Short mmCIF file of C-alpha atoms in Angstrom, two decimals:
data_model
loop_
_atom_site.label_atom_id
_atom_site.label_comp_id
_atom_site.label_asym_id
_atom_site.label_seq_id
_atom_site.Cartn_x
_atom_site.Cartn_y
_atom_site.Cartn_z
CA MET A 1 -3.21 29.82 1.71
CA GLU A 2 -1.63 29.06 -1.67
CA ALA A 3 -3.93 26.52 -3.75
CA HIS A 4 -4.51 25.90 -7.64
CA ASP A 5 -5.82 22.68 -9.28
CA ASP A 6 -2.40 21.61 -10.59
CA PRO A 7 -1.82 18.68 -13.39
CA GLY A 8 1.99 18.87 -12.67
CA VAL A 9 2.38 17.95 -8.78
CA LEU A 10 0.86 14.43 -9.57
CA GLY A 11 1.48 14.47 -13.55
CA THR A 12 5.44 13.80 -12.21
CA PHE A 13 4.08 10.36 -12.05
CA ALA A 14 3.68 10.09 -16.08
CA GLN A 15 6.09 7.38 -16.02
CA GLY A 16 4.26 4.99 -13.47
CA ARG A 17 1.11 3.52 -13.50
CA GLY A 18 -2.21 4.09 -12.77
CA VAL A 19 -1.76 7.16 -10.22
CA PRO A 20 -3.42 10.24 -10.28
CA GLY A 21 -1.96 12.46 -12.97
CA THR A 22 -1.64 10.14 -15.54
CA GLY A 23 -4.65 10.06 -17.31
CA PRO A 24 -7.28 12.66 -18.66
CA SER A 25 -8.35 13.68 -14.96
CA ALA A 26 -4.93 14.92 -13.82
CA GLY A 27 -5.19 17.85 -11.38
CA SER A 28 -8.41 16.39 -9.53
CA LEU A 29 -9.34 13.97 -7.02
CA ALA A 30 -12.63 12.28 -7.09
CA ALA A 31 -14.34 12.30 -3.36
CA VAL A 32 -13.58 9.07 -1.35
CA SER A 33 -16.13 7.04 0.49
CA SER A 34 -15.04 3.65 1.80
CA GLY A 35 -16.40 1.66 -0.88
CA ALA A 36 -15.62 4.40 -3.21
CA GLN A 37 -18.27 4.52 -5.46
CA GLY A 38 -20.28 7.81 -5.63
CA SER A 39 -20.29 10.99 -7.17
CA SER A 40 -17.01 13.03 -7.65
CA SER A 41 -15.31 16.35 -7.07
CA HIS A 42 -12.41 18.75 -7.79
CA VAL A 43 -9.74 19.00 -5.02
CA ARG A 44 -7.11 21.64 -5.18
CA VAL A 45 -3.46 21.15 -4.25
CA GLU A 46 -2.70 23.16 -1.10
CA ALA A 47 0.76 24.23 -0.59
CA TRP A 48 -0.02 22.12 2.84
CA HIS A 49 -0.41 19.03 1.12
CA ARG A 50 3.27 19.15 -0.25
CA GLU A 51 4.82 20.32 2.72
CA GLU A 52 3.21 17.34 4.93
CA ALA A 53 4.51 15.20 2.40
CA ARG A 54 7.81 16.57 2.41
CA ARG A 55 7.86 16.55 6.09
CA LEU A 56 6.58 12.66 6.14
CA ARG A 57 9.59 12.37 3.26
CA ARG A 58 12.36 14.15 5.85
CA ALA A 59 11.16 11.44 8.34
CA GLU A 60 11.63 9.00 6.49
CA CYS A 61 15.50 9.77 5.44
CA GLN A 62 16.12 10.70 8.99
CA GLY A 63 14.76 7.23 10.81
CA LEU A 64 12.60 9.91 13.17
CA PRO A 65 9.14 9.38 13.64
CA ASP A 66 6.69 12.75 12.88
CA GLU A 67 3.93 13.71 15.25
CA LEU A 68 0.21 11.97 13.95
CA LEU A 69 -1.26 14.33 11.35
CA SER A 70 -4.19 14.19 12.50
CA ARG A 71 -3.04 15.70 15.53
CA ARG A 72 -1.36 18.59 13.93
CA ARG A 73 -4.17 19.08 11.43
CA PRO A 74 -7.56 17.70 13.39
CA GLY A 75 -10.56 17.46 10.45
CA LEU A 76 -8.11 16.02 7.96
CA THR A 77 -10.39 14.22 5.44
CA LEU A 78 -9.89 10.80 3.77
CA VAL A 79 -9.01 12.90 0.27
CA ASP A 80 -6.79 15.31 1.75
CA ALA A 81 -4.70 11.95 2.93
CA TYR A 82 -4.33 10.38 -0.38
CA ARG A 83 -3.22 13.90 -2.01
CA VAL A 84 -0.54 14.19 0.55
CA GLN A 85 0.16 10.55 0.23
CA TRP A 86 0.38 11.41 -3.79
CA CYS A 87 2.18 14.10 -3.20
CA GLY A 88 4.99 12.44 -1.33
CA VAL A 89 5.13 9.52 -4.15
CA ALA A 90 5.82 12.60 -6.63
CA LEU A 91 8.90 13.66 -4.46
CA ARG A 92 10.06 10.08 -4.90
CA VAL A 93 9.36 9.99 -8.54
CA GLY A 94 11.25 13.31 -8.60
CA GLU A 95 14.10 11.97 -6.79
CA GLY A 96 14.14 9.00 -9.33
CA ALA A 97 12.21 6.42 -7.75
CA ARG A 98 9.64 3.91 -10.27
CA VAL A 99 6.16 3.19 -9.74
CA LEU A 100 5.76 -0.17 -9.74
CA GLY A 101 2.01 -0.61 -8.46
CA HIS A 102 0.03 -0.74 -5.80
CA LYS A 103 -0.48 -1.86 -2.15
CA VAL A 104 -3.71 -2.63 -0.33
CA GLY A 105 -3.35 -2.39 3.31
CA LEU A 106 -5.50 -2.75 6.29
CA THR A 107 -7.53 -5.54 4.88
CA SER A 108 -8.02 -8.16 7.34
CA ALA A 109 -10.13 -7.99 10.59
CA ALA A 110 -6.69 -8.60 12.54
CA MET A 111 -4.68 -5.76 11.10
CA GLN A 112 -7.38 -3.36 11.34
CA GLN A 113 -7.81 -4.43 14.93
CA GLN A 114 -3.98 -4.14 15.78
CA ILE A 115 -4.14 -0.34 14.48
CA GLY A 116 -7.82 1.06 15.17
CA VAL A 117 -9.37 1.27 11.77
CA ASP A 118 -12.28 -0.17 10.17
CA GLU A 119 -11.41 0.16 6.58
CA PRO A 120 -8.87 -0.52 4.20
CA ASP A 121 -6.35 1.69 2.44
CA SER A 122 -3.74 1.62 -0.21
CA GLY A 123 -0.72 2.70 -1.04
CA VAL A 124 1.94 3.37 -4.14
CA LEU A 125 4.80 0.44 -4.32
CA LEU A 126 8.08 2.22 -5.54
CA ASP A 127 11.40 0.65 -7.27
CA TYR A 128 13.28 0.87 -3.98
CA MET A 129 10.52 -0.91 -1.86
CA GLU A 130 11.59 -4.02 -3.79
CA VAL A 131 14.02 -6.69 -2.26
CA ALA A 132 14.25 -10.09 -4.30
CA ASP A 133 13.15 -13.57 -3.27
CA GLY A 134 15.72 -14.60 -0.64
CA GLY A 135 18.05 -11.53 -0.05
CA VAL A 136 19.18 -8.88 2.38
CA LEU A 137 17.10 -6.37 4.16
CA ARG A 138 18.95 -3.48 6.34
CA ALA A 139 16.75 -2.47 8.77
CA ALA A 140 19.23 0.44 9.58
CA GLY A 141 16.74 3.45 8.98
CA LEU A 142 13.75 1.84 9.16
CA LEU A 143 11.97 3.05 12.43
CA SER A 144 9.52 0.01 14.06
CA PRO A 145 9.42 -2.03 11.20
CA ARG A 146 7.18 -5.00 11.56
CA VAL A 147 6.68 -7.97 8.42
CA GLU A 148 3.52 -9.28 6.97
CA GLY A 149 2.72 -12.31 4.71
CA GLU A 150 0.73 -11.38 1.60
CA PHE A 151 -0.72 -12.73 -2.50
CA ALA A 152 0.32 -11.13 -4.64
CA PHE A 153 -0.08 -9.98 -8.49
CA ARG A 154 1.08 -8.99 -12.15
CA LEU A 155 -1.78 -7.65 -13.98
CA GLY A 156 -1.95 -8.65 -17.81
CA ALA A 157 -4.56 -6.26 -18.82
CA ASP A 158 -5.54 -2.82 -17.72
CA LEU A 159 -8.15 -3.24 -14.80
CA CYS A 160 -10.34 -0.31 -14.02
CA GLY A 161 -14.60 1.05 -13.12
CA ALA A 162 -16.47 1.68 -10.88
CA ASP A 163 -17.88 -1.81 -11.20
CA VAL A 164 -14.68 -4.05 -11.02
CA SER A 165 -15.69 -7.47 -10.11
CA GLU A 166 -13.64 -10.43 -8.56
CA GLU A 167 -14.18 -11.91 -11.50
CA ASP A 168 -12.68 -9.07 -13.22
CA VAL A 169 -9.46 -9.39 -11.36
CA ARG A 170 -9.37 -12.89 -12.12
CA ALA A 171 -9.56 -12.34 -15.68
CA ALA A 172 -6.69 -9.85 -15.83
CA MET A 173 -4.62 -11.83 -13.30
CA PRO A 174 -2.43 -14.75 -15.35
CA ALA A 175 -0.33 -15.32 -11.78
CA VAL A 176 -0.19 -15.75 -8.68
CA CYS A 177 2.72 -15.36 -6.07
CA LEU A 178 3.41 -15.00 -2.47
CA ALA A 179 4.94 -12.26 -0.69
CA LEU A 180 6.39 -10.06 2.35
CA GLU A 181 5.68 -6.62 3.16
CA VAL A 182 7.38 -4.60 5.06
CA ILE A 183 5.69 -1.72 6.55
CA ASP A 184 7.12 1.22 8.61
CA SER A 185 5.01 3.79 9.81
CA ARG A 186 6.78 7.79 9.90
CA PHE A 187 4.70 8.47 12.51
CA ASP A 188 4.24 7.65 16.38
CA LEU A 189 1.59 4.69 16.25
CA GLN A 190 -0.43 5.62 19.23
CA GLY A 191 -3.62 6.78 18.60
CA ILE A 192 -3.27 6.63 14.95
CA ARG A 193 -6.28 7.27 12.29
CA LEU A 194 -6.72 5.71 8.81
CA VAL A 195 -5.89 9.33 7.12
CA ASP A 196 -2.68 8.90 8.89
CA SER A 197 -1.69 5.86 7.42
CA VAL A 198 -2.93 6.74 3.98
CA ALA A 199 -0.75 9.98 4.14
CA ASP A 200 1.87 7.74 4.86
CA ASN A 201 1.70 5.90 1.89
CA ALA A 202 -0.11 2.88 3.66
CA ALA A 203 3.27 2.27 6.04
CA CYS A 204 4.92 1.10 2.88
CA ALA A 205 8.54 0.23 3.35
CA ARG A 206 9.85 -2.74 1.62
CA PHE A 207 8.01 -5.44 -0.30
CA VAL A 208 9.39 -9.07 -1.55
CA LEU A 209 7.60 -11.30 -4.29
CA GLY A 210 7.91 -14.58 -4.78
CA SER A 211 7.55 -16.84 -7.99
CA SER A 212 4.29 -16.62 -9.58
CA VAL A 213 2.31 -19.68 -10.49
CA PRO A 214 -0.46 -19.40 -13.32
CA MET A 215 -3.68 -18.17 -11.96
CA PRO A 216 -5.35 -21.66 -10.43
CA ALA A 217 -8.89 -22.36 -10.58
CA TRP A 218 -8.85 -23.45 -7.13
CA ASP A 219 -10.23 -20.86 -4.77
CA LEU A 220 -7.27 -18.95 -2.90
CA GLY A 221 -9.69 -17.56 -0.27
CA GLY A 222 -8.89 -21.37 1.37
CA GLU A 223 -5.60 -21.04 0.49
CA ARG A 224 -3.75 -21.00 4.01
CA LEU A 225 -0.50 -18.89 4.27
CA THR A 226 2.28 -19.32 7.07
CA LEU A 227 4.59 -16.63 8.12
CA SER A 228 8.02 -18.52 9.83
CA VAL A 229 11.09 -16.72 11.55
CA GLY A 230 13.88 -19.63 10.95
CA THR A 231 11.99 -22.62 11.74
CA SER A 232 8.85 -21.28 13.81
CA GLU A 233 5.99 -20.35 12.85
CA VAL A 234 5.16 -17.03 13.97
CA ALA A 235 1.33 -16.12 12.30
CA ALA A 236 -0.93 -17.55 9.71
CA GLY A 237 -4.44 -16.86 7.63
CA GLU A 238 -6.00 -17.84 5.23
CA GLY A 239 -7.00 -15.83 1.51
CA ARG A 240 -10.70 -15.50 2.50
CA ASP A 241 -9.41 -13.55 5.28
CA ILE A 242 -9.00 -10.45 3.43
CA LEU A 243 -12.02 -9.20 2.54
CA GLY A 244 -12.90 -12.42 1.73
CA GLY A 245 -10.40 -13.20 -0.80
CA PRO A 246 -7.43 -11.44 -2.28
CA CYS A 247 -9.51 -11.17 -6.03
CA ARG A 248 -12.24 -9.10 -3.59
CA SER A 249 -9.11 -6.93 -2.38
CA VAL A 250 -7.95 -6.11 -5.86
CA ALA A 251 -11.29 -5.16 -7.05
CA TRP A 252 -11.84 -3.18 -4.27
CA LEU A 253 -8.95 -1.41 -5.19
CA ALA A 254 -9.67 -0.78 -8.51
CA ARG A 255 -13.00 0.67 -7.41
CA ARG A 256 -10.97 3.07 -5.21
CA LEU A 257 -8.85 4.38 -8.06
CA ASP A 258 -11.65 4.77 -10.22
CA ALA A 259 -12.91 7.16 -7.82
CA PHE A 260 -9.75 8.86 -8.43
CA GLY A 261 -9.90 8.69 -12.09
CA THR A 262 -7.42 6.21 -12.67
CA GLY A 263 -7.16 2.56 -12.37
CA LEU A 264 -4.89 -0.43 -12.42
CA GLN A 265 -2.51 -1.15 -15.77
CA ALA A 266 -0.78 -4.27 -17.33
CA GLY A 267 2.61 -4.83 -15.43
CA ASP A 268 1.29 -3.13 -12.61
CA ALA A 269 2.33 -5.21 -9.46
CA VAL A 270 -0.29 -5.70 -6.74
CA LEU A 271 -0.12 -6.63 -3.24
CA ALA A 272 -3.61 -7.36 -1.67
CA GLY A 273 -3.18 -7.08 2.00
CA ALA A 274 -2.17 -9.99 4.80
CA VAL A 275 -3.76 -12.45 6.18
CA HIS A 276 -3.02 -12.12 9.77
CA ALA A 277 -1.77 -9.30 12.00
CA SER A 278 2.01 -7.88 11.79
CA ILE A 279 4.71 -9.13 13.58
CA PRO A 280 7.88 -7.20 14.55
CA LEU A 281 10.61 -7.48 11.93
CA PRO A 282 13.38 -9.13 13.42
CA ARG A 283 16.91 -8.56 13.25
CA GLY A 284 19.47 -11.34 12.08
CA ALA A 285 16.92 -13.96 10.69
CA THR A 286 15.29 -14.67 7.86
CA VAL A 287 11.64 -14.17 7.37
CA SER A 288 9.99 -16.60 5.03
CA VAL A 289 5.95 -17.52 4.39
CA SER A 290 4.60 -20.08 2.51
CA SER A 291 1.32 -22.20 2.02
CA PRO A 292 0.39 -25.59 0.62
CA ARG A 293 0.12 -24.87 -3.07
CA LEU A 294 2.53 -21.63 -3.93
CA PRO A 295 6.27 -21.50 -3.85
CA PRO A 296 7.77 -19.68 -0.60
CA VAL A 297 9.42 -16.78 -0.35
CA SER A 298 11.54 -14.94 2.19
CA LEU A 299 14.30 -12.57 3.18
CA ARG A 300 17.02 -12.34 5.53
CA THR A 301 17.23 -9.45 7.67
CA GLU A 302 20.54 -7.46 9.14
#
């Protein structure tokens, strides 16, 4: 099978932020553990990484679910799954998309139990995924969209390293906002594993960022987020439900990216993860998330 060290395939991210291929370690990928710590090793880009990325892109464009990657490729590693993910992002960048930041997924116990995994994952945010606050999301073409309420940040400074802490995150974040994320797997969800989610860009489909406020002195872990459809509250959770707090979630992301030889950069948008289990995205409705001390955010579906 064709294989080679390829700074080019991920180097197409050069216009983006915090993605392997943009820094001195382009063409290599570190070994990944659940804590994103430990020794690193070079991983070669193989033809099947690209082919699986193209296959997922076709599923997204055609609106047809694909067979789980983990079933077709038993023994698939997490490193390989991230390589497929980033090759997929490279395809989209080649089509004209821009990298806006990152998302952390599967951060709460509720989400992990819903999907059947025991650790978080991460994905890349692209410009075509963003919906304006209060804007319309046309669900045609999405397979089985679900929606989540989250905290989000815009970095004011670079954030990288194997020992990034919650305090480092707070220092790098000038502001915080509420966000909605619409997830939509390109796979049949029955029997899905962590590697499938990672390869599928952590199921990221669309996102909405609310109005930002200066980073507060009070603990975001105690802020309760409520997801509503119309006037009905349908889900809720607190900041501490995501890895102990949204800043801890971002610290986890920075450490994981460091294991790949990259990190978060000033200007990146970061979704910190859902505080509750996702719910099916309703058609013809207004979906919003609110909290006691942060401005609400909403979208309308068609």
